[in-house]
mmCIF file of C-alpha atoms in Angstrom:
data_model
loop_
_atom_site.group_PDB
_atom_site.id
_atom_site.type_symbol
_atom_site.label_atom_id
_atom_site.label_comp_id
_atom_site.label_asym_id
_atom_site.label_seq_id
_atom_site.Cartn_x
_atom_site.Cartn_y
_atom_site.Cartn_z
ATOM 1 C CA MET H 1 59.195 -70.532 145.483
ATOM 2 C CA PHE H 2 57.950 -70.533 149.649
ATOM 3 C CA LYS H 3 58.989 -66.512 151.379
ATOM 4 C CA GLU H 4 55.252 -65.419 148.279
ATOM 5 C CA LEU H 5 53.514 -67.993 150.223
ATOM 6 C CA LEU H 6 50.583 -65.862 152.731
ATOM 7 C CA PRO H 7 50.734 -67.872 156.344
ATOM 8 C CA ILE H 8 47.709 -69.524 158.050
ATOM 9 C CA GLY H 9 45.337 -67.361 158.617
ATOM 10 C CA SER H 10 45.297 -65.171 155.707
ATOM 11 C CA VAL H 11 42.385 -64.381 154.488
ATOM 12 C CA VAL H 12 41.992 -64.187 150.823
ATOM 13 C CA LEU H 13 39.190 -63.904 147.744
ATOM 14 C CA LEU H 14 39.630 -65.923 144.328
ATOM 15 C CA LYS H 15 39.596 -64.823 141.230
ATOM 16 C CA GLY H 16 35.749 -64.717 140.172
ATOM 17 C CA GLY H 17 35.346 -65.741 143.722
ATOM 18 C CA ILE H 18 32.506 -64.624 146.330
ATOM 19 C CA LYS H 19 32.646 -65.814 149.848
ATOM 20 C CA LYS H 20 36.257 -65.193 151.039
ATOM 21 C CA ILE H 21 38.008 -67.855 152.335
ATOM 22 C CA MET H 22 40.572 -68.579 155.222
ATOM 23 C CA VAL H 23 44.148 -70.209 154.365
ATOM 24 C CA THR H 24 44.155 -73.335 156.675
ATOM 25 C CA GLY H 25 47.777 -74.358 155.256
ATOM 26 C CA ILE H 26 50.329 -74.426 152.563
ATOM 27 C CA LYS H 27 51.497 -76.647 149.979
ATOM 28 C CA PRO H 28 48.182 -79.442 150.430
ATOM 29 C CA VAL H 29 49.152 -82.443 148.147
ATOM 30 C CA SER H 30 45.919 -84.161 146.501
ATOM 31 C CA LYS H 31 45.069 -87.214 144.605
ATOM 32 C CA ASP H 32 42.970 -87.010 141.517
ATOM 33 C CA ASP H 33 40.648 -89.655 140.480
ATOM 34 C CA ASP H 34 43.488 -91.746 138.783
ATOM 35 C CA GLY H 35 45.578 -91.678 141.579
ATOM 36 C CA THR H 36 47.496 -88.626 140.081
ATOM 37 C CA GLU H 37 49.032 -86.348 142.721
ATOM 38 C CA GLN H 38 48.259 -83.115 142.648
ATOM 39 C CA GLU H 39 49.962 -79.934 144.845
ATOM 40 C CA TYR H 40 48.493 -77.215 145.683
ATOM 41 C CA ASP H 41 50.187 -73.096 147.464
ATOM 42 C CA TYR H 42 46.683 -73.471 149.596
ATOM 43 C CA ILE H 43 43.837 -74.650 151.682
ATOM 44 C CA GLY H 44 41.618 -73.195 153.176
ATOM 45 C CA VAL H 45 38.187 -72.618 154.418
ATOM 46 C CA ILE H 46 35.250 -70.565 154.168
ATOM 47 C CA TYR H 47 35.420 -67.463 155.597
ATOM 48 C CA PRO H 48 33.520 -67.239 158.471
ATOM 49 C CA GLU H 49 31.984 -70.218 158.487
ATOM 50 C CA GLY H 50 35.616 -72.609 159.298
ATOM 51 C CA TYR H 51 35.609 -75.569 158.643
ATOM 52 C CA LEU H 52 32.407 -76.924 157.907
ATOM 53 C CA ASN H 53 32.760 -80.618 156.616
ATOM 54 C CA ASP H 54 35.665 -82.168 153.938
ATOM 55 C CA GLU H 55 33.114 -80.435 151.130
ATOM 56 C CA PHE H 56 34.041 -76.900 152.004
ATOM 57 C CA ASN H 57 38.065 -77.753 152.349
ATOM 58 C CA PHE H 58 39.528 -75.522 149.139
ATOM 59 C CA LEU H 59 42.605 -75.717 147.194
ATOM 60 C CA PHE H 60 43.894 -73.553 144.863
ATOM 61 C CA ASN H 61 47.150 -71.631 144.523
ATOM 62 C CA HIS H 62 48.368 -68.643 144.682
ATOM 63 C CA TYR H 63 47.846 -67.095 141.418
ATOM 64 C CA ASP H 64 44.073 -67.671 142.490
ATOM 65 C CA VAL H 65 43.779 -64.501 144.700
ATOM 66 C CA ASN H 66 42.300 -61.965 143.931
ATOM 67 C CA ASP H 67 43.166 -59.498 147.030
ATOM 68 C CA VAL H 68 44.567 -60.637 150.240
ATOM 69 C CA VAL H 69 41.927 -59.373 152.330
ATOM 70 C CA PHE H 70 44.292 -60.036 155.764
ATOM 71 C CA ARG H 71 47.676 -61.230 156.845
ATOM 72 C CA GLY H 72 48.110 -63.749 158.984
ATOM 73 C CA TYR H 73 50.331 -64.011 161.800
ATOM 74 C CA GLU H 74 54.512 -64.270 160.572
ATOM 75 C CA ASN H 75 56.794 -64.735 163.291
ATOM 76 C CA PRO H 76 60.628 -66.560 163.032
ATOM 77 C CA GLU H 77 58.746 -69.646 164.361
ATOM 78 C CA ARG H 78 56.935 -69.282 160.938
ATOM 79 C CA VAL H 79 60.825 -67.983 159.305
ATOM 80 C CA GLU H 80 62.066 -70.731 160.115
ATOM 81 C CA PHE H 81 59.430 -73.174 158.505
ATOM 82 C CA ILE H 82 59.522 -71.220 155.471
ATOM 83 C CA GLU H 83 63.303 -71.818 155.832
ATOM 84 C CA TYR H 84 62.845 -75.230 156.487
ATOM 85 C CA MET H 85 60.208 -76.311 153.465
ATOM 86 C CA GLU H 86 62.707 -74.621 150.709
ATOM 87 C CA GLY H 87 65.086 -76.203 151.976
ATOM 88 C CA VAL H 88 63.422 -80.395 151.861
ATOM 89 C CA TYR H 89 62.305 -79.120 148.162
ATOM 90 C CA SER H 90 65.435 -77.660 147.204
ATOM 91 C CA LYS H 91 66.914 -81.232 148.247
ATOM 92 C CA GLU H 92 63.656 -82.930 145.887
ATOM 93 C CA LYS H 93 64.367 -80.920 142.877
ATOM 94 C CA ASP H 94 68.477 -81.944 142.744
ATOM 95 C CA ASN H 95 66.984 -85.885 143.402
ATOM 96 C CA GLN H 96 64.557 -85.933 140.298
#
């Protein structure tokens, strides 16, 4: 579930996209106007501009990615983080 997620700093082109997006976080949760929570795989900003304001934060899923232009930095700390997240989500799933 998490191992396929791109690391932060990755630069992608979304399906139908013109501007590249740099991944700034994984598994963000957003609330719809009616208060319903929606989870996404990524949050990102346009590249190369970066963060401009909240209107230019993009929420998207792994299946929305058309091309990985650059894969972000990975190290043992990221591996530990991914393993931790898998454990958290596994416990949440068991409690449902």
